[in-house]
Amino acid sequence: MKIIYECSNSQRKSVNWGYLAVWLFAVFSMMYLISRGIFNLTIALLLLMALILIPSILAFFLFPLYIVANDEGIGIRTLARTKHIPYANIDRIVRVDGQKLLSRIPMIRVFGSGGLFGYVGRPHLKGIGNIRSYVVDEKNVFLIIRKKGIPVAISVNDPDEFLPYYLKGGEK
C-alpha cells in the first residue's frame, strides 16, 4: 500500500532576512563596482548569478514535495529525484522538536538552505553530527536513524498518521 504525505510550508510565512540581506548586499556591491569601472555589466551579472541564483535554484530542486511510504520503504520526493530509504536500513524513526533541532545555535549548515525553501541540505548538528535535512515545517519533524548512512530529517503535514504507519505496518 502506498501512502503520500504532503510537505507544505508551516504557518510561519516570514521572509528569511539573512537571505534578503545577501541579495541586497550583492546587488549594491555589483552596482558600486560597475560605477567605479572595476566590472562591466556582463561580468557583474555572471558573478551575481554564480553567487546567488545557482545556490537558490539548487535549494529549490532539493525542496521536498511529498513523502511516500509504501511496503518497501520511505521515499522523499523532490523536483530533482526521489530519495528512497528501505525499511531494512531504518533503525528507528523518532519524532523530534524541530525548533530545537534546527535552531541556529547547535547547527552548522555545511550545504543547503536554512529557511528559504525550508531546512534543506546537510547541516551538522551538535550531539548528532551530519544529517540530511528535508524539513519544511519545523513543527512536525521526524528523524530517521539509519543502520548504514547518516540520519535523515523529514517533515510531514500530518505527523499523527505518519509514525503509526511505520510502527504498525509499514511492514518493517
Tab-separated table of N, CA, C and O in Angstrom, residues 15 20 24 27 38 58-60 65 84 91 102 107 112-113 132-133 141 148 157 161 164:
chain	number	residue	atom	x	y	z
A	15	VAL	N	9.871	36.194	5.921
A	15	VAL	CA	10.960	36.277	4.958
A	15	VAL	C	12.256	35.942	5.679
A	15	VAL	O	12.476	36.340	6.809
A	20	LEU	N	17.661	37.782	2.267
A	20	LEU	CA	17.367	39.072	1.654
A	20	LEU	C	18.559	40.014	1.784
A	20	LEU	O	18.892	40.748	0.849
A	24	LEU	N	20.588	41.877	-1.277
A	24	LEU	CA	20.770	43.324	-1.357
A	24	LEU	C	22.246	43.707	-1.356
A	24	LEU	O	22.669	44.585	-2.123
A	27	VAL	N	23.694	42.905	-4.838
A	27	VAL	CA	23.240	43.825	-5.881
A	27	VAL	C	23.913	45.186	-5.727
A	27	VAL	O	24.433	45.757	-6.697
A	38	ILE	N	35.246	48.936	-12.241
A	38	ILE	CA	36.002	47.728	-11.934
A	38	ILE	C	35.433	46.538	-12.709
A	38	ILE	O	36.178	45.709	-13.214
A	58	LEU	N	19.476	25.442	-6.816
A	58	LEU	CA	19.775	24.122	-6.258
A	58	LEU	C	18.904	23.830	-5.040
A	58	LEU	O	18.382	22.721	-4.893
A	59	ALA	N	18.722	24.807	-4.163
A	59	ALA	CA	17.863	24.613	-2.992
A	59	ALA	C	16.428	24.361	-3.423
A	59	ALA	O	15.719	23.542	-2.830
A	60	PHE	N	15.973	25.041	-4.482
A	60	PHE	CA	14.618	24.834	-4.981
A	60	PHE	C	14.424	23.409	-5.492
A	60	PHE	O	13.398	22.790	-5.252
A	65	LEU	N	8.722	17.761	-1.942
A	65	LEU	CA	7.335	17.950	-2.345
A	65	LEU	C	6.394	17.100	-1.501
A	65	LEU	O	5.366	17.574	-1.042
A	84	HIS	N	15.094	7.198	-1.767
A	84	HIS	CA	14.402	6.048	-1.196
A	84	HIS	C	15.213	5.467	-0.037
A	84	HIS	O	16.408	5.232	-0.172
A	91	ASP	N	16.808	2.017	11.350
A	91	ASP	CA	16.928	1.528	12.714
A	91	ASP	C	15.700	1.953	13.518
A	91	ASP	O	15.057	1.141	14.163
A	102	LEU	N	16.691	22.338	14.783
A	102	LEU	CA	17.177	23.168	13.679
A	102	LEU	C	17.426	24.611	14.078
A	102	LEU	O	17.535	25.473	13.214
A	107	MET	N	23.544	24.284	15.224
A	107	MET	CA	23.624	23.831	13.845
A	107	MET	C	24.680	24.614	13.061
A	107	MET	O	24.781	25.822	13.176
A	112	GLY	N	23.242	23.916	1.906
A	112	GLY	CA	21.795	23.944	1.851
A	112	GLY	C	21.191	25.276	2.215
A	112	GLY	O	21.858	26.290	2.324
A	113	SER	N	19.884	25.222	2.412
A	113	SER	CA	19.084	26.397	2.701
A	113	SER	C	18.579	26.313	4.132
A	113	SER	O	18.159	25.257	4.578
A	132	ARG	N	21.022	14.615	6.766
A	132	ARG	CA	20.389	15.145	5.561
A	132	ARG	C	19.054	15.703	6.005
A	132	ARG	O	18.306	15.034	6.710
A	133	SER	N	18.765	16.898	5.616
A	133	SER	CA	17.549	17.551	6.074
A	133	SER	C	16.625	17.846	4.900
A	133	SER	O	17.031	18.468	3.917
A	141	VAL	N	8.663	17.387	12.741
A	141	VAL	CA	9.921	16.819	12.259
A	141	VAL	C	10.112	15.399	12.778
A	141	VAL	O	9.863	15.114	13.951
A	148	LYS	N	22.836	2.077	8.195
A	148	LYS	CA	24.000	2.468	7.407
A	148	LYS	C	23.703	3.818	6.781
A	148	LYS	O	22.692	3.989	6.119
A	157	ASN	N	2.905	17.017	6.851
A	157	ASN	CA	1.792	17.827	7.350
A	157	ASN	C	1.025	17.140	8.466
A	157	ASN	O	0.590	17.793	9.400
A	161	GLU	N	-0.443	10.588	11.480
A	161	GLU	CA	-0.676	9.458	10.579
A	161	GLU	C	0.630	8.799	10.142
A	161	GLU	O	0.659	7.613	9.867
A	164	PRO	N	2.474	6.151	13.050
A	164	PRO	CA	1.778	4.871	13.239
A	164	PRO	C	1.861	3.952	12.024
A	164	PRO	O	1.904	2.741	12.166
